[in-house]
Amino acid sequence: MSRWTGSWLSGPSAAIAPTDGEIRWRGDRLGLPERGSGSVASPAIRLGALMIDLVLASLVTSLFVRRDFDDPATMWTFNLWAMGVWFVISAVGVSLAGFTPGKAILGMRVVRMDGTALVGPLRGIARTALVGVILPAAINDKDGRGLHDRLLGTLVLRTR
């Protein structure tokens, strides 16, 4: 039955598209290499880049906002500011350069599926908002694309 109906992650064309066989690696259906430059970044390395970006946002926030680990209200304020800083760093980085500091350190870049050079501000802001929600970024398809990337027509590739 699933062959006829397809999967909600694979989109409406999966129900009518014939299967050519088993997918050998992430990005195989997209014509991308298995590893190295131009291959699809793994979920683990993307999570590592997110952690680097969150730590960087926290460090930047600590320069301007007071922290007091014994006061929950102060820490709540600090965390809200840190998330705002992370949002700005991520949205601007992806929109203008295709990467965040964490992605640059770990050798990744966000690209558009249609081949356009820049992701652009609309997709960059929407992608960052969806990553902030976490669930769309945690759901991956067979090509290694998160639900947020499928919705916005983007893909995270390795640069080295």
JSON list of C-alpha atoms in Angstrom, two decimals:
[
{"chain": "A", "resi": 1, "resn": "MET", "atom": "CA", "xyz": [0.00, 0.00, 0.00]},
{"chain": "A", "resi": 2, "resn": "SER", "atom": "CA", "xyz": [2.78, 2.48, 0.77]},
{"chain": "A", "resi": 3, "resn": "ARG", "atom": "CA", "xyz": [4.16, 2.02, -2.76]},
{"chain": "A", "resi": 4, "resn": "TRP", "atom": "CA", "xyz": [0.85, 3.22, -4.20]},
{"chain": "A", "resi": 5, "resn": "THR", "atom": "CA", "xyz": [0.35, 6.09, -1.74]},
{"chain": "A", "resi": 6, "resn": "GLY", "atom": "CA", "xyz": [3.97, 7.10, -1.33]},
{"chain": "A", "resi": 7, "resn": "SER", "atom": "CA", "xyz": [5.29, 8.78, 1.76]},
{"chain": "A", "resi": 8, "resn": "TRP", "atom": "CA", "xyz": [4.29, 12.19, 3.01]},
{"chain": "A", "resi": 9, "resn": "LEU", "atom": "CA", "xyz": [8.00, 13.08, 3.05]},
{"chain": "A", "resi": 10, "resn": "SER", "atom": "CA", "xyz": [8.57, 12.07, -0.55]},
{"chain": "A", "resi": 11, "resn": "GLY", "atom": "CA", "xyz": [5.84, 14.33, -1.90]},
{"chain": "A", "resi": 12, "resn": "PRO", "atom": "CA", "xyz": [2.93, 13.69, -4.23]},
{"chain": "A", "resi": 13, "resn": "SER", "atom": "CA", "xyz": [5.01, 12.48, -7.16]},
{"chain": "A", "resi": 14, "resn": "ALA", "atom": "CA", "xyz": [6.30, 9.50, -5.13]},
{"chain": "A", "resi": 15, "resn": "ALA", "atom": "CA", "xyz": [2.95, 7.77, -5.45]},
{"chain": "A", "resi": 16, "resn": "ILE", "atom": "CA", "xyz": [3.23, 7.61, -9.25]},
{"chain": "A", "resi": 17, "resn": "ALA", "atom": "CA", "xyz": [7.01, 7.58, -9.74]},
{"chain": "A", "resi": 18, "resn": "PRO", "atom": "CA", "xyz": [8.48, 4.15, -10.43]},
{"chain": "A", "resi": 19, "resn": "THR", "atom": "CA", "xyz": [11.22, 2.96, -8.12]},
{"chain": "A", "resi": 20, "resn": "ASP", "atom": "CA", "xyz": [14.53, 2.35, -9.87]},
{"chain": "A", "resi": 21, "resn": "GLY", "atom": "CA", "xyz": [15.93, 0.35, -7.00]},
{"chain": "A", "resi": 22, "resn": "GLU", "atom": "CA", "xyz": [17.46, 0.95, -3.67]},
{"chain": "A", "resi": 23, "resn": "ILE", "atom": "CA", "xyz": [19.05, 4.29, -2.83]},
{"chain": "A", "resi": 24, "resn": "ARG", "atom": "CA", "xyz": [22.73, 3.72, -2.12]},
{"chain": "A", "resi": 25, "resn": "TRP", "atom": "CA", "xyz": [23.57, 6.97, -0.25]},
{"chain": "A", "resi": 26, "resn": "ARG", "atom": "CA", "xyz": [22.09, 10.33, 0.72]},
{"chain": "A", "resi": 27, "resn": "GLY", "atom": "CA", "xyz": [21.78, 12.42, -2.41]},
{"chain": "A", "resi": 28, "resn": "ASP", "atom": "CA", "xyz": [21.99, 9.47, -4.82]},
{"chain": "A", "resi": 29, "resn": "ARG", "atom": "CA", "xyz": [18.63, 10.37, -6.40]},
{"chain": "A", "resi": 30, "resn": "LEU", "atom": "CA", "xyz": [19.83, 13.96, -6.80]},
{"chain": "A", "resi": 31, "resn": "GLY", "atom": "CA", "xyz": [22.99, 12.92, -8.65]},
{"chain": "A", "resi": 32, "resn": "LEU", "atom": "CA", "xyz": [25.31, 14.00, -5.84]},
{"chain": "A", "resi": 33, "resn": "PRO", "atom": "CA", "xyz": [28.50, 12.20, -4.83]},
{"chain": "A", "resi": 34, "resn": "GLU", "atom": "CA", "xyz": [28.56, 9.79, -1.91]},
{"chain": "A", "resi": 35, "resn": "ARG", "atom": "CA", "xyz": [31.19, 11.71, 0.08]},
{"chain": "A", "resi": 36, "resn": "GLY", "atom": "CA", "xyz": [33.47, 14.70, -0.16]},
{"chain": "A", "resi": 37, "resn": "SER", "atom": "CA", "xyz": [32.79, 18.10, -1.67]},
{"chain": "A", "resi": 38, "resn": "GLY", "atom": "CA", "xyz": [29.29, 18.42, -3.08]},
{"chain": "A", "resi": 39, "resn": "SER", "atom": "CA", "xyz": [27.84, 15.52, -1.09]},
{"chain": "A", "resi": 40, "resn": "VAL", "atom": "CA", "xyz": [24.86, 15.89, 1.24]},
{"chain": "A", "resi": 41, "resn": "ALA", "atom": "CA", "xyz": [25.90, 16.78, 4.80]},
{"chain": "A", "resi": 42, "resn": "SER", "atom": "CA", "xyz": [25.00, 14.18, 7.40]},
{"chain": "A", "resi": 43, "resn": "PRO", "atom": "CA", "xyz": [22.52, 14.96, 10.19]},
{"chain": "A", "resi": 44, "resn": "ALA", "atom": "CA", "xyz": [25.29, 14.57, 12.78]},
{"chain": "A", "resi": 45, "resn": "ILE", "atom": "CA", "xyz": [27.54, 17.21, 11.22]},
{"chain": "A", "resi": 46, "resn": "ARG", "atom": "CA", "xyz": [24.58, 19.57, 10.75]},
{"chain": "A", "resi": 47, "resn": "LEU", "atom": "CA", "xyz": [23.78, 19.14, 14.45]},
{"chain": "A", "resi": 48, "resn": "GLY", "atom": "CA", "xyz": [27.42, 19.94, 15.26]},
{"chain": "A", "resi": 49, "resn": "ALA", "atom": "CA", "xyz": [27.18, 23.17, 13.26]},
{"chain": "A", "resi": 50, "resn": "LEU", "atom": "CA", "xyz": [23.99, 24.10, 15.10]},
{"chain": "A", "resi": 51, "resn": "MET", "atom": "CA", "xyz": [25.73, 23.54, 18.45]},
{"chain": "A", "resi": 52, "resn": "ILE", "atom": "CA", "xyz": [28.65, 25.75, 17.39]},
{"chain": "A", "resi": 53, "resn": "ASP", "atom": "CA", "xyz": [26.21, 28.49, 16.34]},
{"chain": "A", "resi": 54, "resn": "LEU", "atom": "CA", "xyz": [24.29, 28.24, 19.63]},
{"chain": "A", "resi": 55, "resn": "VAL", "atom": "CA", "xyz": [27.49, 28.49, 21.69]},
{"chain": "A", "resi": 56, "resn": "LEU", "atom": "CA", "xyz": [28.63, 31.47, 19.60]},
{"chain": "A", "resi": 57, "resn": "ALA", "atom": "CA", "xyz": [25.26, 33.19, 20.11]},
{"chain": "A", "resi": 58, "resn": "SER", "atom": "CA", "xyz": [25.49, 32.56, 23.86]},
{"chain": "A", "resi": 59, "resn": "LEU", "atom": "CA", "xyz": [29.00, 34.01, 24.00]},
{"chain": "A", "resi": 60, "resn": "VAL", "atom": "CA", "xyz": [27.97, 37.11, 22.07]},
{"chain": "A", "resi": 61, "resn": "THR", "atom": "CA", "xyz": [24.92, 37.54, 24.28]},
{"chain": "A", "resi": 62, "resn": "SER", "atom": "CA", "xyz": [27.03, 37.24, 27.44]},
{"chain": "A", "resi": 63, "resn": "LEU", "atom": "CA", "xyz": [28.93, 40.36, 26.35]},
{"chain": "A", "resi": 64, "resn": "PHE", "atom": "CA", "xyz": [25.75, 42.46, 26.62]},
{"chain": "A", "resi": 65, "resn": "VAL", "atom": "CA", "xyz": [23.32, 40.69, 28.95]},
{"chain": "A", "resi": 66, "resn": "ARG", "atom": "CA", "xyz": [23.99, 39.87, 32.59]},
{"chain": "A", "resi": 67, "resn": "ARG", "atom": "CA", "xyz": [23.85, 36.21, 33.63]},
{"chain": "A", "resi": 68, "resn": "ASP", "atom": "CA", "xyz": [22.89, 34.99, 37.09]},
{"chain": "A", "resi": 69, "resn": "PHE", "atom": "CA", "xyz": [22.58, 31.23, 37.32]},
{"chain": "A", "resi": 70, "resn": "ASP", "atom": "CA", "xyz": [20.75, 31.50, 40.65]},
{"chain": "A", "resi": 71, "resn": "ASP", "atom": "CA", "xyz": [18.00, 33.75, 39.25]},
{"chain": "A", "resi": 72, "resn": "PRO", "atom": "CA", "xyz": [15.63, 31.98, 36.83]},
{"chain": "A", "resi": 73, "resn": "ALA", "atom": "CA", "xyz": [14.12, 35.24, 35.57]},
{"chain": "A", "resi": 74, "resn": "THR", "atom": "CA", "xyz": [17.54, 36.63, 34.62]},
{"chain": "A", "resi": 75, "resn": "MET", "atom": "CA", "xyz": [18.49, 33.38, 32.89]},
{"chain": "A", "resi": 76, "resn": "TRP", "atom": "CA", "xyz": [15.17, 33.35, 31.02]},
{"chain": "A", "resi": 77, "resn": "THR", "atom": "CA", "xyz": [15.94, 36.83, 29.71]},
{"chain": "A", "resi": 78, "resn": "PHE", "atom": "CA", "xyz": [19.48, 35.78, 28.80]},
{"chain": "A", "resi": 79, "resn": "ASN", "atom": "CA", "xyz": [18.21, 32.72, 26.90]},
{"chain": "A", "resi": 80, "resn": "LEU", "atom": "CA", "xyz": [15.65, 34.76, 24.97]},
{"chain": "A", "resi": 81, "resn": "TRP", "atom": "CA", "xyz": [18.35, 37.23, 23.91]},
{"chain": "A", "resi": 82, "resn": "ALA", "atom": "CA", "xyz": [20.68, 34.36, 22.99]},
{"chain": "A", "resi": 83, "resn": "MET", "atom": "CA", "xyz": [18.01, 32.80, 20.77]},
{"chain": "A", "resi": 84, "resn": "GLY", "atom": "CA", "xyz": [17.44, 36.19, 19.12]},
{"chain": "A", "resi": 85, "resn": "VAL", "atom": "CA", "xyz": [21.18, 36.56, 18.47]},
{"chain": "A", "resi": 86, "resn": "TRP", "atom": "CA", "xyz": [21.28, 33.00, 17.07]},
{"chain": "A", "resi": 87, "resn": "PHE", "atom": "CA", "xyz": [18.34, 33.80, 14.79]},
{"chain": "A", "resi": 88, "resn": "VAL", "atom": "CA", "xyz": [20.03, 36.92, 13.41]},
{"chain": "A", "resi": 89, "resn": "ILE", "atom": "CA", "xyz": [23.41, 35.19, 12.93]},
{"chain": "A", "resi": 90, "resn": "SER", "atom": "CA", "xyz": [21.79, 32.23, 11.18]},
{"chain": "A", "resi": 91, "resn": "ALA", "atom": "CA", "xyz": [19.29, 34.13, 9.03]},
{"chain": "A", "resi": 92, "resn": "VAL", "atom": "CA", "xyz": [21.81, 36.71, 7.83]},
{"chain": "A", "resi": 93, "resn": "GLY", "atom": "CA", "xyz": [24.55, 34.13, 7.26]},
{"chain": "A", "resi": 94, "resn": "VAL", "atom": "CA", "xyz": [22.37, 31.72, 5.27]},
{"chain": "A", "resi": 95, "resn": "SER", "atom": "CA", "xyz": [20.67, 34.53, 3.34]},
{"chain": "A", "resi": 96, "resn": "LEU", "atom": "CA", "xyz": [23.81, 36.35, 2.24]},
{"chain": "A", "resi": 97, "resn": "ALA", "atom": "CA", "xyz": [26.55, 33.70, 2.19]},
{"chain": "A", "resi": 98, "resn": "GLY", "atom": "CA", "xyz": [24.80, 30.33, 2.38]},
{"chain": "A", "resi": 99, "resn": "PHE", "atom": "CA", "xyz": [26.37, 29.35, 5.68]},
{"chain": "A", "resi": 100, "resn": "THR", "atom": "CA", "xyz": [26.53, 30.16, 9.37]},
{"chain": "A", "resi": 101, "resn": "PRO", "atom": "CA", "xyz": [29.77, 30.30, 11.36]},
{"chain": "A", "resi": 102, "resn": "GLY", "atom": "CA", "xyz": [29.22, 26.69, 12.49]},
{"chain": "A", "resi": 103, "resn": "LYS", "atom": "CA", "xyz": [28.58, 25.49, 8.94]},
{"chain": "A", "resi": 104, "resn": "ALA", "atom": "CA", "xyz": [31.69, 27.33, 7.70]},
{"chain": "A", "resi": 105, "resn": "ILE", "atom": "CA", "xyz": [33.86, 25.76, 10.42]},
{"chain": "A", "resi": 106, "resn": "LEU", "atom": "CA", "xyz": [32.58, 22.25, 9.63]},
{"chain": "A", "resi": 107, "resn": "GLY", "atom": "CA", "xyz": [32.63, 22.72, 5.85]},
{"chain": "A", "resi": 108, "resn": "MET", "atom": "CA", "xyz": [28.98, 23.01, 4.81]},
{"chain": "A", "resi": 109, "resn": "ARG", "atom": "CA", "xyz": [26.86, 25.35, 2.75]},
{"chain": "A", "resi": 110, "resn": "VAL", "atom": "CA", "xyz": [23.14, 25.80, 2.16]},
{"chain": "A", "resi": 111, "resn": "VAL", "atom": "CA", "xyz": [22.28, 25.90, -1.54]},
{"chain": "A", "resi": 112, "resn": "ARG", "atom": "CA", "xyz": [19.07, 26.25, -3.52]},
{"chain": "A", "resi": 113, "resn": "MET", "atom": "CA", "xyz": [17.87, 23.26, -5.50]},
{"chain": "A", "resi": 114, "resn": "ASP", "atom": "CA", "xyz": [17.13, 25.42, -8.54]},
{"chain": "A", "resi": 115, "resn": "GLY", "atom": "CA", "xyz": [20.80, 26.44, -8.85]},
{"chain": "A", "resi": 116, "resn": "THR", "atom": "CA", "xyz": [20.40, 30.10, -7.88]},
{"chain": "A", "resi": 117, "resn": "ALA", "atom": "CA", "xyz": [23.61, 31.45, -6.35]},
{"chain": "A", "resi": 118, "resn": "LEU", "atom": "CA", "xyz": [22.18, 32.84, -3.09]},
{"chain": "A", "resi": 119, "resn": "VAL", "atom": "CA", "xyz": [19.54, 31.42, -0.77]},
{"chain": "A", "resi": 120, "resn": "GLY", "atom": "CA", "xyz": [18.06, 34.90, -0.33]},
{"chain": "A", "resi": 121, "resn": "PRO", "atom": "CA", "xyz": [16.46, 36.63, 2.65]},
{"chain": "A", "resi": 122, "resn": "LEU", "atom": "CA", "xyz": [12.96, 35.13, 2.37]},
{"chain": "A", "resi": 123, "resn": "ARG", "atom": "CA", "xyz": [14.21, 31.54, 2.31]},
{"chain": "A", "resi": 124, "resn": "GLY", "atom": "CA", "xyz": [16.98, 32.28, 4.81]},
{"chain": "A", "resi": 125, "resn": "ILE", "atom": "CA", "xyz": [14.62, 33.74, 7.40]},
{"chain": "A", "resi": 126, "resn": "ALA", "atom": "CA", "xyz": [11.98, 31.04, 6.88]},
{"chain": "A", "resi": 127, "resn": "ARG", "atom": "CA", "xyz": [14.61, 28.29, 7.04]},
{"chain": "A", "resi": 128, "resn": "THR", "atom": "CA", "xyz": [16.05, 29.68, 10.28]},
{"chain": "A", "resi": 129, "resn": "ALA", "atom": "CA", "xyz": [12.57, 29.94, 11.81]},
{"chain": "A", "resi": 130, "resn": "LEU", "atom": "CA", "xyz": [11.86, 26.31, 10.90]},
{"chain": "A", "resi": 131, "resn": "VAL", "atom": "CA", "xyz": [15.19, 25.17, 12.35]},
{"chain": "A", "resi": 132, "resn": "GLY", "atom": "CA", "xyz": [14.25, 27.03, 15.54]},
{"chain": "A", "resi": 133, "resn": "VAL", "atom": "CA", "xyz": [11.06, 24.98, 15.76]},
{"chain": "A", "resi": 134, "resn": "ILE", "atom": "CA", "xyz": [13.36, 21.88, 15.61]},
{"chain": "A", "resi": 135, "resn": "LEU", "atom": "CA", "xyz": [10.83, 19.30, 14.39]},
{"chain": "A", "resi": 136, "resn": "PRO", "atom": "CA", "xyz": [11.07, 20.11, 10.64]},
{"chain": "A", "resi": 137, "resn": "ALA", "atom": "CA", "xyz": [14.87, 19.96, 10.83]},
{"chain": "A", "resi": 138, "resn": "ALA", "atom": "CA", "xyz": [14.81, 16.63, 12.68]},
{"chain": "A", "resi": 139, "resn": "ILE", "atom": "CA", "xyz": [12.68, 14.86, 10.02]},
{"chain": "A", "resi": 140, "resn": "ASN", "atom": "CA", "xyz": [14.87, 13.77, 7.09]},
{"chain": "A", "resi": 141, "resn": "ASP", "atom": "CA", "xyz": [14.01, 12.06, 3.82]},
{"chain": "A", "resi": 142, "resn": "LYS", "atom": "CA", "xyz": [16.05, 9.44, 1.97]},
{"chain": "A", "resi": 143, "resn": "ASP", "atom": "CA", "xyz": [18.22, 12.12, 0.37]},
{"chain": "A", "resi": 144, "resn": "GLY", "atom": "CA", "xyz": [19.19, 13.57, 3.75]},
{"chain": "A", "resi": 145, "resn": "ARG", "atom": "CA", "xyz": [17.10, 16.71, 3.33]},
{"chain": "A", "resi": 146, "resn": "GLY", "atom": "CA", "xyz": [15.20, 17.98, 6.34]},
{"chain": "A", "resi": 147, "resn": "LEU", "atom": "CA", "xyz": [11.52, 18.81, 6.02]},
{"chain": "A", "resi": 148, "resn": "HIS", "atom": "CA", "xyz": [12.42, 22.51, 6.25]},
{"chain": "A", "resi": 149, "resn": "ASP", "atom": "CA", "xyz": [14.81, 22.12, 3.30]},
{"chain": "A", "resi": 150, "resn": "ARG", "atom": "CA", "xyz": [12.16, 20.32, 1.24]},
{"chain": "A", "resi": 151, "resn": "LEU", "atom": "CA", "xyz": [9.60, 23.03, 1.96]},
{"chain": "A", "resi": 152, "resn": "LEU", "atom": "CA", "xyz": [11.98, 25.81, 0.90]},
{"chain": "A", "resi": 153, "resn": "GLY", "atom": "CA", "xyz": [13.82, 24.08, -1.96]},
{"chain": "A", "resi": 154, "resn": "THR", "atom": "CA", "xyz": [17.23, 24.09, -0.27]},
{"chain": "A", "resi": 155, "resn": "LEU", "atom": "CA", "xyz": [19.91, 21.51, 0.50]},
{"chain": "A", "resi": 156, "resn": "VAL", "atom": "CA", "xyz": [22.93, 21.40, 2.83]},
{"chain": "A", "resi": 157, "resn": "LEU", "atom": "CA", "xyz": [26.07, 20.27, 0.98]},
{"chain": "A", "resi": 158, "resn": "ARG", "atom": "CA", "xyz": [29.62, 19.57, 2.12]},
{"chain": "A", "resi": 159, "resn": "THR", "atom": "CA", "xyz": [32.22, 22.05, 0.83]},
{"chain": "A", "resi": 160, "resn": "ARG", "atom": "CA", "xyz": [35.22, 19.83, 1.54]}
]
